[in-house]
Coordinates of C-alpha atoms in Angstrom, one line a residue:
V209 CA 247.6 163.8 121.8
Q210 CA 249.0 166.5 124.0
G211 CA 251.9 166.1 126.4
D212 CA 255.1 164.1 126.1
W213 CA 255.4 161.7 129.0
S214 CA 258.6 160.2 127.6
S215 CA 260.6 162.6 129.8
D216 CA 260.7 163.3 133.5
V217 CA 261.5 166.9 132.9
C218 CA 258.8 169.2 134.0
S219 CA 258.0 172.2 131.8
S220 CA 258.0 174.4 134.8
D221 CA 259.1 173.9 138.3
L222 CA 256.4 176.2 139.7
V223 CA 252.7 175.5 139.5
T224 CA 250.6 178.5 140.4
F225 CA 247.0 178.1 141.7
G226 CA 244.4 180.7 140.8
A227 CA 246.3 182.3 137.9
A228 CA 245.4 180.1 135.0
P229 CA 243.9 176.7 134.4
L230 CA 246.0 173.8 135.5
T231 CA 246.9 170.9 133.2
I232 CA 247.1 167.2 133.9
E233 CA 250.9 167.6 133.6
D234 CA 250.8 170.2 136.5
V235 CA 249.0 167.8 138.8
V236 CA 251.3 164.9 137.9
A237 CA 254.4 167.0 138.4
L238 CA 253.2 168.0 141.9
A239 CA 252.2 164.4 142.6
E240 CA 255.7 163.2 141.7
G241 CA 257.5 166.0 143.5
R242 CA 258.9 167.6 140.3
A243 CA 257.2 171.0 140.9
T244 CA 256.6 173.5 143.7
P245 CA 253.1 174.9 144.4
A246 CA 252.3 178.5 144.8
L247 CA 249.2 180.7 145.1
N248 CA 248.6 183.5 142.6
P249 CA 250.4 186.5 144.1
D250 CA 248.1 189.0 142.5
P251 CA 246.2 190.9 145.3
A252 CA 243.0 190.7 143.2
F253 CA 243.0 186.9 143.5
M254 CA 243.1 186.9 147.3
A255 CA 240.6 189.8 147.4
R256 CA 238.1 187.7 145.4
I257 CA 238.6 184.7 147.8
Q258 CA 238.0 187.0 150.8
R259 CA 234.9 188.5 149.3
G260 CA 233.2 185.1 149.3
A261 CA 234.1 184.5 152.9
D262 CA 232.9 188.0 153.9
F263 CA 229.6 187.5 152.1
L264 CA 229.0 184.3 154.1
D265 CA 229.8 186.2 157.3
R266 CA 227.2 188.8 156.5
L267 CA 224.6 186.2 155.7
L268 CA 225.3 184.5 159.0
A269 CA 225.0 187.8 160.9
E270 CA 221.6 188.3 159.2
E271 CA 220.6 184.7 160.1
G272 CA 220.3 183.6 156.5
V273 CA 219.7 180.0 155.7
I274 CA 222.7 178.3 154.0
Y275 CA 222.9 174.6 153.3
G276 CA 225.6 173.0 155.3
V277 CA 226.2 176.1 157.3
T278 CA 223.0 176.7 159.2
T279 CA 221.4 173.3 158.3
G280 CA 222.4 169.7 158.7
Y281 CA 224.0 167.8 155.8
G282 CA 222.4 165.8 153.1
D283 CA 219.0 164.5 154.0
S284 CA 219.4 166.4 157.3
V285 CA 219.0 169.7 155.3
T286 CA 215.6 170.2 157.0
R287 CA 217.2 170.3 160.4
P288 CA 218.2 173.9 161.3
V289 CA 221.4 174.4 163.3
P290 CA 221.3 177.0 166.1
T291 CA 223.6 180.0 165.6
E292 CA 225.7 179.0 168.6
L293 CA 226.4 175.6 167.1
V294 CA 227.3 176.7 163.6
P295 CA 231.1 177.0 164.4
E296 CA 231.2 173.3 165.5
L297 CA 229.4 171.9 162.5
P298 CA 232.4 171.7 160.1
L299 CA 234.4 169.6 162.6
H300 CA 231.5 167.2 163.0
L301 CA 231.4 166.7 159.2
T302 CA 235.1 165.8 159.1
R303 CA 234.7 163.4 162.0
F304 CA 231.7 161.4 161.1
H305 CA 233.1 160.8 157.7
G306 CA 236.2 159.2 159.2
C307 CA 235.2 155.7 158.1
G308 CA 237.3 155.1 155.1
L309 CA 238.6 151.5 154.5
G310 CA 240.7 149.6 152.0
A311 CA 244.3 150.3 151.2
D312 CA 245.6 153.9 151.6
L313 CA 246.2 155.9 148.4
E314 CA 249.8 155.9 147.3
L315 CA 251.7 159.1 148.2
D316 CA 251.7 160.4 144.6
A317 CA 247.9 160.0 144.5
A318 CA 247.4 161.7 147.9
R319 CA 249.6 164.6 146.7
A320 CA 247.4 164.8 143.6
V321 CA 244.3 165.0 145.8
L322 CA 245.7 168.0 147.6
A323 CA 246.5 169.7 144.3
T324 CA 243.1 169.0 142.8
R325 CA 241.2 170.2 145.8
L326 CA 243.3 173.4 146.0
C327 CA 242.7 174.0 142.3
S328 CA 238.9 173.7 142.8
L329 CA 238.8 176.0 145.8
A330 CA 241.0 178.5 144.0
Q331 CA 238.2 179.1 141.5
G332 CA 236.9 181.6 144.1
V333 CA 233.3 180.5 144.5
S334 CA 233.5 178.2 147.5
G335 CA 233.2 180.7 150.3
V336 CA 236.5 179.7 151.9
S337 CA 239.1 181.9 153.5
P338 CA 242.5 182.7 152.1
A339 CA 244.0 181.0 155.1
L340 CA 242.5 177.7 154.0
L341 CA 244.1 178.0 150.5
E342 CA 247.4 178.9 152.1
R343 CA 247.4 175.9 154.4
L344 CA 246.6 173.5 151.6
C345 CA 249.4 175.0 149.6
W346 CA 251.7 174.7 152.6
L347 CA 250.9 171.0 153.0
L348 CA 251.9 170.4 149.3
E349 CA 255.0 172.6 149.6
Q350 CA 256.2 170.8 152.8
D351 CA 255.2 167.4 151.5
L352 CA 253.0 166.7 154.5
V353 CA 250.7 164.1 152.9
P354 CA 247.4 163.0 154.5
R355 CA 246.8 159.3 154.9
I356 CA 243.7 158.7 152.7
P357 CA 241.9 155.4 152.5
E358 CA 240.8 154.7 149.0
E359 CA 237.4 153.2 149.7
G360 CA 234.1 154.8 150.8
S361 CA 233.1 157.3 148.0
V362 CA 230.1 156.9 145.7
G363 CA 231.2 159.9 143.7
A364 CA 228.3 162.2 144.7
S365 CA 227.9 164.1 147.0
G366 CA 231.5 164.1 145.9
D367 CA 234.4 162.3 147.6
L368 CA 233.2 163.0 151.1
T369 CA 234.8 160.2 153.0
P370 CA 238.3 160.3 151.4
L371 CA 238.4 164.1 151.4
S372 CA 237.5 164.1 155.1
Y373 CA 241.0 162.8 155.7
V374 CA 242.4 166.0 154.1
A375 CA 240.1 168.2 156.2
A376 CA 241.0 166.2 159.3
V377 CA 244.7 166.8 158.8
L378 CA 244.1 170.5 158.4
V379 CA 242.5 170.6 161.9
G380 CA 245.3 168.5 163.4
E381 CA 243.5 165.1 163.5
R382 CA 244.3 161.7 162.0
E383 CA 247.6 161.0 160.3
L384 CA 250.0 162.4 157.7
H385 CA 253.2 161.3 156.1
H386 CA 256.2 163.4 157.2
D387 CA 259.6 162.6 155.8
G388 CA 258.3 159.2 154.7
V389 CA 256.9 158.3 158.1
L390 CA 253.2 158.0 159.0
R391 CA 252.6 160.1 162.1
P392 CA 249.7 161.7 164.0
A393 CA 249.0 165.2 162.5
A394 CA 248.8 166.8 165.9
E395 CA 252.3 165.5 166.8
V396 CA 253.8 166.8 163.6
Y397 CA 252.2 170.2 164.0
R398 CA 253.6 170.5 167.6
E399 CA 257.0 169.6 166.3
L400 CA 256.8 172.2 163.6
G401 CA 255.3 174.9 165.8
V402 CA 252.2 175.1 163.6
T403 CA 248.7 175.7 164.9
P404 CA 246.0 173.6 163.3
L405 CA 243.3 175.4 161.4
T406 CA 239.9 176.1 162.9
L407 CA 237.5 175.6 160.0
R408 CA 235.1 178.5 159.3
P409 CA 231.5 177.9 158.4
K410 CA 231.2 175.9 155.1
E411 CA 234.9 175.2 155.0
G412 CA 234.5 171.6 156.0
L413 CA 231.9 171.2 153.3
A414 CA 234.0 173.1 150.7
L415 CA 236.9 170.7 151.4
M416 CA 234.9 167.5 151.3
N417 CA 232.0 168.1 148.9
G418 CA 233.7 167.7 145.5
T419 CA 235.3 165.4 142.9
S420 CA 238.9 165.9 143.8
V421 CA 239.9 162.3 144.6
M422 CA 238.5 160.8 141.4
T423 CA 240.0 163.7 139.4
A424 CA 243.4 163.3 141.0
L425 CA 243.4 159.6 140.2
A426 CA 242.2 160.4 136.7
C427 CA 245.2 162.7 136.2
L428 CA 247.6 160.0 137.2
A429 CA 245.8 157.4 135.1
Y430 CA 246.0 159.7 132.0
A431 CA 249.8 160.0 132.4
R432 CA 250.2 156.2 132.8
T433 CA 247.9 155.5 129.8
D434 CA 249.7 157.9 127.5
Y435 CA 253.0 156.2 128.3
L436 CA 251.6 152.7 128.0
M437 CA 250.2 153.6 124.5
R438 CA 253.7 154.5 123.4
L439 CA 255.3 151.4 125.0
A440 CA 252.7 149.1 123.5
T441 CA 253.6 150.5 120.1
R442 CA 257.4 150.0 120.7
I443 CA 256.8 146.4 121.9
T444 CA 254.7 145.8 118.8
A445 CA 257.6 146.9 116.6
L446 CA 260.0 144.6 118.4
V447 CA 257.6 141.6 118.2
S448 CA 257.1 142.3 114.5
V449 CA 260.9 142.1 114.0
A450 CA 261.1 138.9 116.1
M451 CA 258.2 137.3 114.2
G452 CA 259.4 138.3 110.8
G453 CA 256.3 140.3 110.4
N454 CA 255.2 142.5 107.5
A455 CA 255.9 146.2 107.7
F456 CA 253.5 146.9 104.8
H457 CA 250.6 146.4 107.1
F458 CA 251.4 150.0 108.4
D459 CA 251.7 151.6 104.9
E460 CA 250.8 155.3 104.9
R461 CA 248.6 155.0 101.9
L462 CA 246.6 152.1 103.5
F463 CA 246.0 154.2 106.6
A464 CA 245.0 157.3 104.6
A465 CA 241.8 155.3 103.7
K466 CA 240.7 155.2 107.4
P467 CA 241.3 158.7 108.8
H468 CA 241.4 158.2 112.6
P469 CA 244.3 160.6 113.3
G470 CA 245.5 158.7 116.4
M471 CA 245.5 155.4 114.7
Q472 CA 247.3 156.9 111.7
G473 CA 249.9 158.3 114.2
I474 CA 250.5 154.8 115.7
A475 CA 251.0 153.4 112.2
A476 CA 253.5 156.2 111.5
W477 CA 255.4 155.4 114.7
L478 CA 255.6 151.7 113.6
R479 CA 256.8 152.6 110.1
E480 CA 259.5 154.8 111.7
D481 CA 260.6 152.0 114.1
L482 CA 260.5 149.3 111.3
V483 CA 262.3 151.5 108.8
A484 CA 259.5 150.5 106.5
G485 CA 260.7 152.2 103.4
E486 CA 263.8 150.0 103.3
L487 CA 262.1 146.6 104.0
P488 CA 261.1 143.7 101.8
R489 CA 257.5 143.9 100.7
H490 CA 256.5 140.6 102.3
S491 CA 257.5 137.7 104.5
D492 CA 256.7 134.1 104.0
R493 CA 253.2 134.9 105.4
L494 CA 251.3 137.4 103.3
Q495 CA 249.1 138.6 106.2
D496 CA 250.2 138.7 109.8
R497 CA 247.7 137.6 112.5
Y498 CA 245.6 140.4 113.9
S499 CA 247.6 141.1 117.0
L500 CA 250.3 142.5 114.7
R501 CA 248.3 143.6 111.6
C502 CA 245.6 145.4 113.6
A503 CA 247.9 146.8 116.3
P504 CA 247.4 150.4 115.1
H505 CA 243.7 149.9 115.3
V506 CA 243.8 148.7 118.9
I507 CA 246.4 151.1 120.2
G508 CA 244.9 153.9 118.0
V509 CA 241.7 153.8 120.1
V510 CA 243.8 155.0 123.0
A511 CA 245.5 157.6 120.9
D512 CA 242.3 159.0 119.6
S513 CA 240.6 159.0 123.0
L514 CA 243.3 160.8 124.9
P515 CA 242.3 164.3 123.7
W516 CA 238.7 163.6 124.8
W517 CA 239.8 162.2 128.2
R518 CA 242.0 165.3 128.6
Q519 CA 239.1 167.6 128.0
L520 CA 236.9 165.8 130.6
I521 CA 239.6 165.6 133.2
E522 CA 240.9 169.1 132.9
N523 CA 237.5 170.7 132.8
E524 CA 236.7 168.9 136.1
L525 CA 240.1 169.8 137.5
N526 CA 239.5 173.5 136.9
S527 CA 235.9 173.5 138.1
A528 CA 234.3 174.5 141.3
N529 CA 232.6 171.3 142.3
D530 CA 231.2 171.7 145.8
N531 CA 227.8 172.8 147.0
P532 CA 226.5 175.4 147.5
L533 CA 228.6 177.8 145.5
I534 CA 229.1 181.2 146.9
D535 CA 229.2 184.2 144.5
G536 CA 230.9 186.8 146.6
E537 CA 230.9 189.3 143.8
G538 CA 227.1 189.2 143.0
E539 CA 226.3 188.0 146.5
H540 CA 224.4 184.9 145.6
V541 CA 224.3 181.4 147.2
M542 CA 223.8 178.9 144.5
H543 CA 222.6 175.4 145.5
G544 CA 223.3 172.7 142.9
G545 CA 225.0 169.4 142.2
H546 CA 228.5 170.1 140.8
F547 CA 229.8 167.4 143.2
Y548 CA 228.5 164.8 140.7
G549 CA 231.4 163.0 139.1
G550 CA 229.8 161.7 135.9
H551 CA 232.4 163.1 133.5
I552 CA 235.3 161.5 135.4
A553 CA 233.3 158.3 135.7
M554 CA 232.8 158.1 131.9
A555 CA 236.4 159.0 131.2
M556 CA 237.7 156.3 133.6
D557 CA 235.2 153.6 132.5
S558 CA 236.2 154.1 128.9
M559 CA 239.9 154.4 129.7
K560 CA 240.1 151.2 131.6
A561 CA 238.5 149.3 128.7
A562 CA 240.9 150.8 126.2
V563 CA 243.9 150.0 128.4
A564 CA 242.7 146.4 129.0
N565 CA 242.7 146.0 125.3
L566 CA 246.4 147.0 125.2
A567 CA 247.0 144.1 127.7
D568 CA 245.0 141.8 125.5
L569 CA 246.9 142.8 122.4
L570 CA 250.3 142.3 124.0
D571 CA 249.1 139.0 125.5
R572 CA 248.2 137.7 122.1
Q573 CA 251.6 138.9 120.6
L574 CA 253.5 137.0 123.4
A575 CA 251.4 133.9 122.9
Q576 CA 252.5 133.8 119.2
L577 CA 256.1 134.7 120.1
V578 CA 256.7 131.8 122.6
D579 CA 254.9 129.1 120.5
S580 CA 257.2 127.3 118.0
K581 CA 254.2 126.5 115.9
F582 CA 253.7 130.2 115.1
N583 CA 257.0 132.1 115.8
G584 CA 258.8 131.3 112.5
G585 CA 261.5 129.0 113.8
L586 CA 262.4 130.6 117.1
P587 CA 263.1 128.3 120.1
S588 CA 260.1 127.1 122.1
N589 CA 259.3 129.6 124.8
L590 CA 262.1 131.8 123.6
S591 CA 264.7 129.9 125.6
G592 CA 268.2 131.1 125.0
A593 CA 269.8 127.9 126.2
P594 CA 272.1 126.0 123.8
E595 CA 270.6 123.2 121.9
E596 CA 272.0 120.5 124.2
R597 CA 270.3 122.1 127.2
Q598 CA 267.0 123.1 125.5
M599 CA 265.1 120.1 126.9
I600 CA 265.5 121.2 130.6
N601 CA 265.0 124.9 130.0
H602 CA 261.6 126.5 129.7
G603 CA 262.3 130.2 129.0
F604 CA 259.3 132.4 129.1
K605 CA 256.7 129.6 129.6
A606 CA 255.6 130.6 133.1
V607 CA 255.9 134.3 132.2
Q608 CA 253.4 133.7 129.4
I609 CA 251.0 132.0 131.9
G610 CA 251.4 135.0 134.2
V611 CA 250.7 137.4 131.4
S612 CA 247.5 135.5 130.6
A613 CA 246.4 135.8 134.2
W614 CA 247.1 139.5 134.5
T615 CA 245.4 140.1 131.2
A616 CA 242.3 138.2 132.3
E617 CA 242.1 140.1 135.5
A618 CA 242.5 143.4 133.6
L619 CA 239.7 142.5 131.3
K620 CA 237.5 141.4 134.2
Q621 CA 237.9 144.9 135.7
T622 CA 236.4 146.7 132.7
M623 CA 232.7 146.4 133.9
P624 CA 231.6 150.1 133.9
A625 CA 231.3 151.4 137.5
S626 CA 229.2 154.3 136.4
V627 CA 226.1 152.1 135.7
F628 CA 226.1 150.8 139.3
S629 CA 224.5 153.9 141.0
R630 CA 223.1 153.1 144.4
S631 CA 220.6 155.2 146.3
T632 CA 222.3 156.3 149.5
E633 CA 222.0 158.7 152.5
C634 CA 218.2 158.3 153.2
H635 CA 217.6 158.5 149.4
N636 CA 218.9 162.1 149.2
Q637 CA 221.9 160.9 147.2
D638 CA 219.6 158.7 145.1
K639 CA 221.7 159.0 141.8
V640 CA 225.4 158.8 142.2
S641 CA 228.3 158.7 139.8
M642 CA 230.7 156.0 141.1
G643 CA 233.4 158.0 139.6
T644 CA 236.0 157.2 142.3
I645 CA 235.4 153.5 141.9
A646 CA 235.8 153.9 138.2
A647 CA 239.1 155.7 138.7
R648 CA 240.4 153.1 141.1
D649 CA 239.4 150.4 138.6
A650 CA 241.3 152.2 135.9
L651 CA 244.4 152.4 138.1
R652 CA 244.2 148.6 138.8
V653 CA 243.8 147.9 135.1
L654 CA 246.9 150.1 134.4
T655 CA 248.9 148.2 137.0
L656 CA 248.0 144.9 135.5
T657 CA 248.7 146.1 132.0
E658 CA 252.1 147.5 133.1
Q659 CA 252.9 144.0 134.4
V660 CA 251.9 142.6 131.0
A661 CA 254.0 145.2 129.2
A662 CA 257.1 144.5 131.3
A663 CA 256.9 140.8 130.6
C664 CA 256.3 141.4 126.9
L665 CA 259.1 143.8 126.6
L666 CA 261.6 141.4 128.1
A667 CA 260.3 138.6 125.8
A668 CA 260.3 140.8 122.7
V669 CA 263.9 141.9 123.2
Q670 CA 264.9 138.3 123.6
G671 CA 262.9 137.4 120.6
V672 CA 264.6 140.1 118.5
E673 CA 268.0 138.8 119.6
L674 CA 267.1 135.2 118.8
R675 CA 265.8 136.2 115.4
L676 CA 269.0 138.1 114.5
A677 CA 271.0 135.1 115.5
R678 CA 268.7 132.9 113.3
P679 CA 268.0 135.1 110.3
T680 CA 265.5 134.1 107.6
P681 CA 265.4 135.7 104.1
F682 CA 262.9 138.2 105.5
T683 CA 264.8 139.1 108.6
R684 CA 265.1 142.9 108.8
P685 CA 267.9 145.0 110.2
L686 CA 267.1 146.9 113.4
G687 CA 266.4 150.6 112.9
T688 CA 268.1 153.1 115.2
A689 CA 265.2 153.4 117.7
L690 CA 264.7 149.7 118.1
A691 CA 268.4 149.1 118.4
A692 CA 268.7 151.7 121.1
M693 CA 265.7 150.2 123.0
V694 CA 267.2 146.7 122.8
A695 CA 270.6 148.0 124.0
Q696 CA 269.0 149.9 126.9
V697 CA 267.0 146.9 128.1
R698 CA 270.0 144.7 127.8
A699 CA 272.2 147.1 129.8
E700 CA 269.7 146.6 132.7
F701 CA 268.5 143.1 132.2
A702 CA 270.5 140.0 131.1
P703 CA 269.2 137.7 128.5
L704 CA 267.4 134.5 129.6
L705 CA 269.9 131.8 128.8
E706 CA 269.3 129.4 131.7
D707 CA 266.0 129.3 133.6
R708 CA 265.9 131.7 136.6
G709 CA 263.2 133.4 138.6
L710 CA 262.3 136.6 136.8
E711 CA 260.2 138.2 139.6
P712 CA 262.9 140.7 140.7
E713 CA 263.6 141.8 137.2
L714 CA 259.9 142.1 136.3
R715 CA 259.4 144.2 139.4
A716 CA 262.3 146.4 138.5
L717 CA 261.1 146.8 134.9
I718 CA 257.6 147.6 136.1
A719 CA 259.0 150.4 138.3
R720 CA 260.9 151.8 135.3
I721 CA 257.7 151.8 133.3
R722 CA 255.9 153.6 136.0
Q723 CA 258.7 156.2 136.0
R724 CA 258.5 156.6 132.2
H725 CA 262.1 155.5 132.1
Y726 CA 262.5 154.6 128.4
P727 CA 262.5 157.5 125.9
L728 CA 259.7 156.9 123.5
Y729 CA 258.0 158.7 120.6
Q730 CA 257.5 162.4 120.3
D731 CA 254.0 163.6 119.3
S732 CA 254.7 164.8 115.8
S733 CA 252.9 161.8 114.2
L734 CA 249.8 162.3 116.4

């Protein structure tokens, strides 16, 4: 597993487009406002970009036929566009795609969209002008964030409708976020003394015909999944202590017999947390139930999939994915289908299933922890009330119901989007990826699983404290990492002694999880 999301420190405060391949971490840093964008200052980079634009100009002067430049779009490819109307065509593309619906992308996601589109165009084979790259970089630098509705893309011919909101802002239409306020783009430009761009031939198509929305969402999903993997491991260790579980389930020799490296790494983290070498060899139950005993096998699927997901996402991030591609060096126009988002669709469909399994794992752990029939003598529902008030206090009873609901919804969201291709646009787009829907599904599953993790973390900390107050012959001392985690959570959230509404605390804890607030494991074991 690459990357350490346990820290908000960015490895570099400058992300340079067009110099070297970008990483998921680069996109996330830009999305979260922890990095500054820049274009490659090497004159050779801009010269390459300019050659593509110049080649298109020469073709137009010679009345060459270029899809989306001298023809209509999609199924309208057979309809030639007169030379005098060619300059107007890009603006029409941005306008007729202005039909997005649903919720707007969050600001971090919209920033990530700007970064991914700029990265694709900076590959130098899209036939755009240097001015377009400069303006996209300026939007990121000034934090002028387009409003982008999340619905309306089938993932081929790329993210046309959501990306039209980026193109529209560049020409001074629709809305953008400026200093946290949603305002008309034209009004902001007038205030800043900036002239909107006039899109050159193919620039509307180059901006919109690509996989940048799904890829942006995939970058954010990757970061959240990586952190959730770590958090689920830490929660498992806390639950194991609270339940009086068996550390020998994570024995290094045992896991040497099944050599999935990510799974082995999760087991190593659990051994580290549980100070396994200093523990009794068994509790009063020889084998823990599967949600503890098999936790490395469940969480390890995520750990072992992260490198594969990274490869798919970063290859897409650093690709030219519009159509046609323009080879300014060899002077070729290459018509193809790189806007098809199948790789991102597969990554997101598999990621959402793996993440939903984390929710299911934690849900099962919590169900044991609150149930006095299974939790080894802890109070029912983990109530911290004194004995004389136990009968009117219900502890985490409703929280466990909520966790069950969130888990069920997460599991329901795991139907693969990529198998629901629909023939669209007069059967020109007759096989599509649904990659953007898959990415949106993955983010929804992540949100639900973060809710589950927040509830389970609060319950696990309470369970540990109750266990230490009611030791058994098998109660283990807290290792340094677990003791620090309990102390940090308790510094921010009080124990549940008398019933109270936990919604504000759950929301605050979910926000901390989204911010990767709690330091978790380094990658040495993976």
